[in-house]
Short mmCIF file of N, CA and C in Angstrom, two decimals:
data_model
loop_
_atom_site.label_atom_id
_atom_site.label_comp_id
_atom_site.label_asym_id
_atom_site.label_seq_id
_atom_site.Cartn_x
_atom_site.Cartn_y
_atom_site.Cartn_z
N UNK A 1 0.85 -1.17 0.00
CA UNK A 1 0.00 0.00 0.00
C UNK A 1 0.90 1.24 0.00
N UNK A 2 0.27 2.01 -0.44
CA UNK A 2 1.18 3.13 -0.64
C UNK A 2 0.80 4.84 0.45
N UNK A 3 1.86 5.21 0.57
CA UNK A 3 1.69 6.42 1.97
C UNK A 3 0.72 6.64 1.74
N UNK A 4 -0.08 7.31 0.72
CA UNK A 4 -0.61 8.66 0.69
C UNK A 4 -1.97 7.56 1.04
N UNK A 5 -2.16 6.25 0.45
CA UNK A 5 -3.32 5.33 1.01
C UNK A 5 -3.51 5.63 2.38
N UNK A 6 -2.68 5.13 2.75
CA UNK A 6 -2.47 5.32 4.23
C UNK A 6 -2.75 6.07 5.14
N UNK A 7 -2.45 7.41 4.48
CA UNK A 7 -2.74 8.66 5.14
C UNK A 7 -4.37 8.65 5.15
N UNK A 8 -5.16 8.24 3.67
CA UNK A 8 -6.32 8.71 3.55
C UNK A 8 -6.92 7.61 4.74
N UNK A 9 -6.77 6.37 4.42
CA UNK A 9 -7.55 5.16 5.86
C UNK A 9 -7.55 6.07 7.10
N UNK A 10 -6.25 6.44 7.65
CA UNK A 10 -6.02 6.94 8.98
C UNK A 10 -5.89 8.27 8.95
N UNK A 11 -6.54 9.09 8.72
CA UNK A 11 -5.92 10.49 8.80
C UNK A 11 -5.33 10.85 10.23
N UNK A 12 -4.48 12.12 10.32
CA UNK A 12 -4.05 12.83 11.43
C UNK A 12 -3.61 11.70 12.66
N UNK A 13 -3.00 10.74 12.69
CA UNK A 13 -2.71 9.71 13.75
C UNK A 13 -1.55 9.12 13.57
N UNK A 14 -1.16 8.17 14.58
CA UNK A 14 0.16 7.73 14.19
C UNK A 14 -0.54 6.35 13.76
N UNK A 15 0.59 5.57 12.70
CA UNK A 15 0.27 4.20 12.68
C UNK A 15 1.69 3.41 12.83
N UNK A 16 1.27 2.59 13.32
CA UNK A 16 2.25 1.28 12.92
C UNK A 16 2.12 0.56 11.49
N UNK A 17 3.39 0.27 11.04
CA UNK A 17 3.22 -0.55 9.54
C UNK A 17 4.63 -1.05 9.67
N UNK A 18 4.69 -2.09 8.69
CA UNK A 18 5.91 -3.07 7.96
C UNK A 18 6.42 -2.07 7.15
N UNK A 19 7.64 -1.63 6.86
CA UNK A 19 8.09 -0.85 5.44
C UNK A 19 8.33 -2.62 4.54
N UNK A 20 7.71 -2.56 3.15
CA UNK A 20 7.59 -2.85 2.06
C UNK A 20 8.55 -2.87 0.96
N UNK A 21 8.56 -1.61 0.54
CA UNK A 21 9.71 -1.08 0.26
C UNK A 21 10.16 0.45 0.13
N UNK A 22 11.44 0.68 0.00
CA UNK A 22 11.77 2.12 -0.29
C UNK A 22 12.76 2.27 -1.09
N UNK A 23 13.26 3.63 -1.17
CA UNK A 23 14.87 3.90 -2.22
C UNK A 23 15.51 5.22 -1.39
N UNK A 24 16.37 5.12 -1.43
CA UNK A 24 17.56 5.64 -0.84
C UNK A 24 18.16 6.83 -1.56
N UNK A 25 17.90 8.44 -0.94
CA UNK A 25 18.11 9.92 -1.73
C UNK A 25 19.13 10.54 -0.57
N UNK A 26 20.39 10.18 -1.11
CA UNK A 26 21.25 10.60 -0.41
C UNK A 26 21.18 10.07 1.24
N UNK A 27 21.39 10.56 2.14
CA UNK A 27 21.01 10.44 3.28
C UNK A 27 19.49 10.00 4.31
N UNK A 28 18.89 9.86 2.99
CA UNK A 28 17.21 9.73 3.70
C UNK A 28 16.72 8.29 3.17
N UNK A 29 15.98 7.42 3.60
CA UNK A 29 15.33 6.63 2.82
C UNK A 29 13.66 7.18 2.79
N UNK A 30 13.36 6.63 1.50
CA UNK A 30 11.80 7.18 1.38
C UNK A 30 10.96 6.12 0.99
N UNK A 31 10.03 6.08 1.84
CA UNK A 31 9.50 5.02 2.23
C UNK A 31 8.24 4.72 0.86
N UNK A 32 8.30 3.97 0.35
CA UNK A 32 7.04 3.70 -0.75
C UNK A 32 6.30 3.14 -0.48
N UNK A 33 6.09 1.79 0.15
CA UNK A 33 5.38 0.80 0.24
C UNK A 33 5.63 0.62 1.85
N UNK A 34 3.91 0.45 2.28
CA UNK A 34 4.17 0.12 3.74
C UNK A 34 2.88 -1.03 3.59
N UNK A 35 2.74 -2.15 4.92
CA UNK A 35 2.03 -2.89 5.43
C UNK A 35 1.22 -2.21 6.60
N UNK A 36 0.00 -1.31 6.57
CA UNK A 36 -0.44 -1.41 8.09
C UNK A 36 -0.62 -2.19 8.55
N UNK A 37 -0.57 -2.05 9.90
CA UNK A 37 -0.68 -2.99 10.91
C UNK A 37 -2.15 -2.62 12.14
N UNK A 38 -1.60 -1.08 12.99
CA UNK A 38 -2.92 -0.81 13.11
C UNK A 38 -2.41 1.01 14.25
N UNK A 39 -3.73 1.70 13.69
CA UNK A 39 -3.04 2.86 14.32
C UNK A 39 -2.88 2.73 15.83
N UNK A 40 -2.15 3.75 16.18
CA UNK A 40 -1.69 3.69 17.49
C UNK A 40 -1.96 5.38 17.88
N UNK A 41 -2.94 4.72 19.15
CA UNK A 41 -3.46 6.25 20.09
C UNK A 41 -2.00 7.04 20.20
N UNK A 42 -2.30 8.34 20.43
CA UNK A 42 -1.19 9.34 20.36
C UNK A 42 -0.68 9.39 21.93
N UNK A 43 -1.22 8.81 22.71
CA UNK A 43 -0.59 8.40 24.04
C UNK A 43 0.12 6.90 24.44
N UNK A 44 -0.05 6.64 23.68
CA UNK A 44 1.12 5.22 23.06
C UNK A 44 2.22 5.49 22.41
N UNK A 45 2.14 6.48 21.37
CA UNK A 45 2.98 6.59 19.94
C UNK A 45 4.55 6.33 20.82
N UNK A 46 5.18 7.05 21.69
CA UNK A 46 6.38 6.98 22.08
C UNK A 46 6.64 5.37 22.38
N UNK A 47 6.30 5.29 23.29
CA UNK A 47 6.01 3.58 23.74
C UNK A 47 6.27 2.69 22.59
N UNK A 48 5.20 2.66 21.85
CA UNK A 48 5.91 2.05 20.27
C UNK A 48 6.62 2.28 20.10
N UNK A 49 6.68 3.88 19.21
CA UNK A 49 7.84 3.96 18.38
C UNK A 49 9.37 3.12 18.90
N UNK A 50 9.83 3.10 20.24
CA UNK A 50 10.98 2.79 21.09
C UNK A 50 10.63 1.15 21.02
N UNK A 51 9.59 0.74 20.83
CA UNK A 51 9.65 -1.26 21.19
C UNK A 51 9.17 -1.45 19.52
N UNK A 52 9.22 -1.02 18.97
CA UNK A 52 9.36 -2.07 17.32
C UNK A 52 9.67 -2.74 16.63
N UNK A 53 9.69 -3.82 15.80
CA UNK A 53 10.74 -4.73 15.49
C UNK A 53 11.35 -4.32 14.58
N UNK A 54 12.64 -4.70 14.35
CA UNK A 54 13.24 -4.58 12.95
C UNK A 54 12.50 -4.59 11.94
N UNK A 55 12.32 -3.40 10.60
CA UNK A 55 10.96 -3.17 9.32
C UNK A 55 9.78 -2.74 9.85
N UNK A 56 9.86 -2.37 10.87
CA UNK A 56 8.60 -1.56 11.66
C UNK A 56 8.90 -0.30 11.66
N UNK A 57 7.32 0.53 11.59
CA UNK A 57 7.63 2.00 11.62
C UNK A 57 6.59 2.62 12.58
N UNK A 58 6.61 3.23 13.77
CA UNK A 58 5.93 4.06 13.81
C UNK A 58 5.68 5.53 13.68
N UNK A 59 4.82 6.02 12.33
CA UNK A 59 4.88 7.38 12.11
C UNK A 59 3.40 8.29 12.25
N UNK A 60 3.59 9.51 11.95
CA UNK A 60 2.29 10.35 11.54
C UNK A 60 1.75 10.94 10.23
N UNK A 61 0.73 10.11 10.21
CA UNK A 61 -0.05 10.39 8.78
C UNK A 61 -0.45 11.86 8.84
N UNK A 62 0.35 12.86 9.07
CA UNK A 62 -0.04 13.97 8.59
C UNK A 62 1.40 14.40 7.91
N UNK A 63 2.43 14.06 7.83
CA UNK A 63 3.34 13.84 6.82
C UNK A 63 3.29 13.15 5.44
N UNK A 64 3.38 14.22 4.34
CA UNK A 64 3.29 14.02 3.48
C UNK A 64 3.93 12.66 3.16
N UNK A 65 5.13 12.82 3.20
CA UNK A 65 6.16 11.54 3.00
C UNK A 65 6.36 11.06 4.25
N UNK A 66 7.01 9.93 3.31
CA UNK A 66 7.44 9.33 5.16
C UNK A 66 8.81 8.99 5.00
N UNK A 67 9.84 9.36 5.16
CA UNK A 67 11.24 9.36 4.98
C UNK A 67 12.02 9.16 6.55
N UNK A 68 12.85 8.70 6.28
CA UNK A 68 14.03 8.16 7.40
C UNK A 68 14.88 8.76 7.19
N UNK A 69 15.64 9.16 8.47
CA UNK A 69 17.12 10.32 8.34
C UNK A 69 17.62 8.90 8.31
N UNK A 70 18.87 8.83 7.70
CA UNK A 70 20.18 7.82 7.97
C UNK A 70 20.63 8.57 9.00
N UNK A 71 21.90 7.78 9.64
CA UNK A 71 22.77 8.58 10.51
C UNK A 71 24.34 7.85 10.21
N UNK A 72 24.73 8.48 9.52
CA UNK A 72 26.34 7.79 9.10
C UNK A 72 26.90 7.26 10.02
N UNK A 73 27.34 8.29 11.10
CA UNK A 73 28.02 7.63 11.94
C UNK A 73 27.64 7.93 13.23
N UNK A 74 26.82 7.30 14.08
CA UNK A 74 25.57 7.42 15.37
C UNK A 74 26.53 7.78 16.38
N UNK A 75 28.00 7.61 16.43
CA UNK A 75 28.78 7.70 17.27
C UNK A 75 29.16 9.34 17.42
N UNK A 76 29.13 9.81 16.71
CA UNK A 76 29.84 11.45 16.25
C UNK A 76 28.60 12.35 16.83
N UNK A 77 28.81 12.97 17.42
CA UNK A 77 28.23 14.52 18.07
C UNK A 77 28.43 15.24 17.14
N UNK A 78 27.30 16.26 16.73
CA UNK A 78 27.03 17.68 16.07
C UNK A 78 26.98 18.20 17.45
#
């Protein structure tokens, strides 16, 4: 299924989903294809987001896209 699906099922909420697939723009991945799974109350969202499995996402369908920062090197301070 694709974001913008997504967005329309669930508006304004967070959901949980499988990423599907994506492609890789420099530093970001952008997410194309997701699996919902099922939304998640906005007094949960942290809670999830932190216990997910590996290919799990929890985000907010009021983002257009749904993109991932990379982080080169997680070790290095800005």
């Amino acid at each position: 299924m694709k974001w913008q699906e997504v967005r329309e099922i669930y508006p304004d909420q967070f959901v949980l989903f499988s990423i599907v697939s994506y492609h890789e723009v420099n530093d970001k991945k952008i997410v194309d294809e997701v699996a919902p799974i099922r939304p998640i109350p906005d007094q949960d969202a942290t809670r999830e987001f932190f216990s997910v499995s590996p290919g799990q996402l929890v985000y907010h369908t009021s983002n257009e896209e749904c993109v991932i920062h990379i982080r080169k090197d997680p070790l290095l301070r800005v």
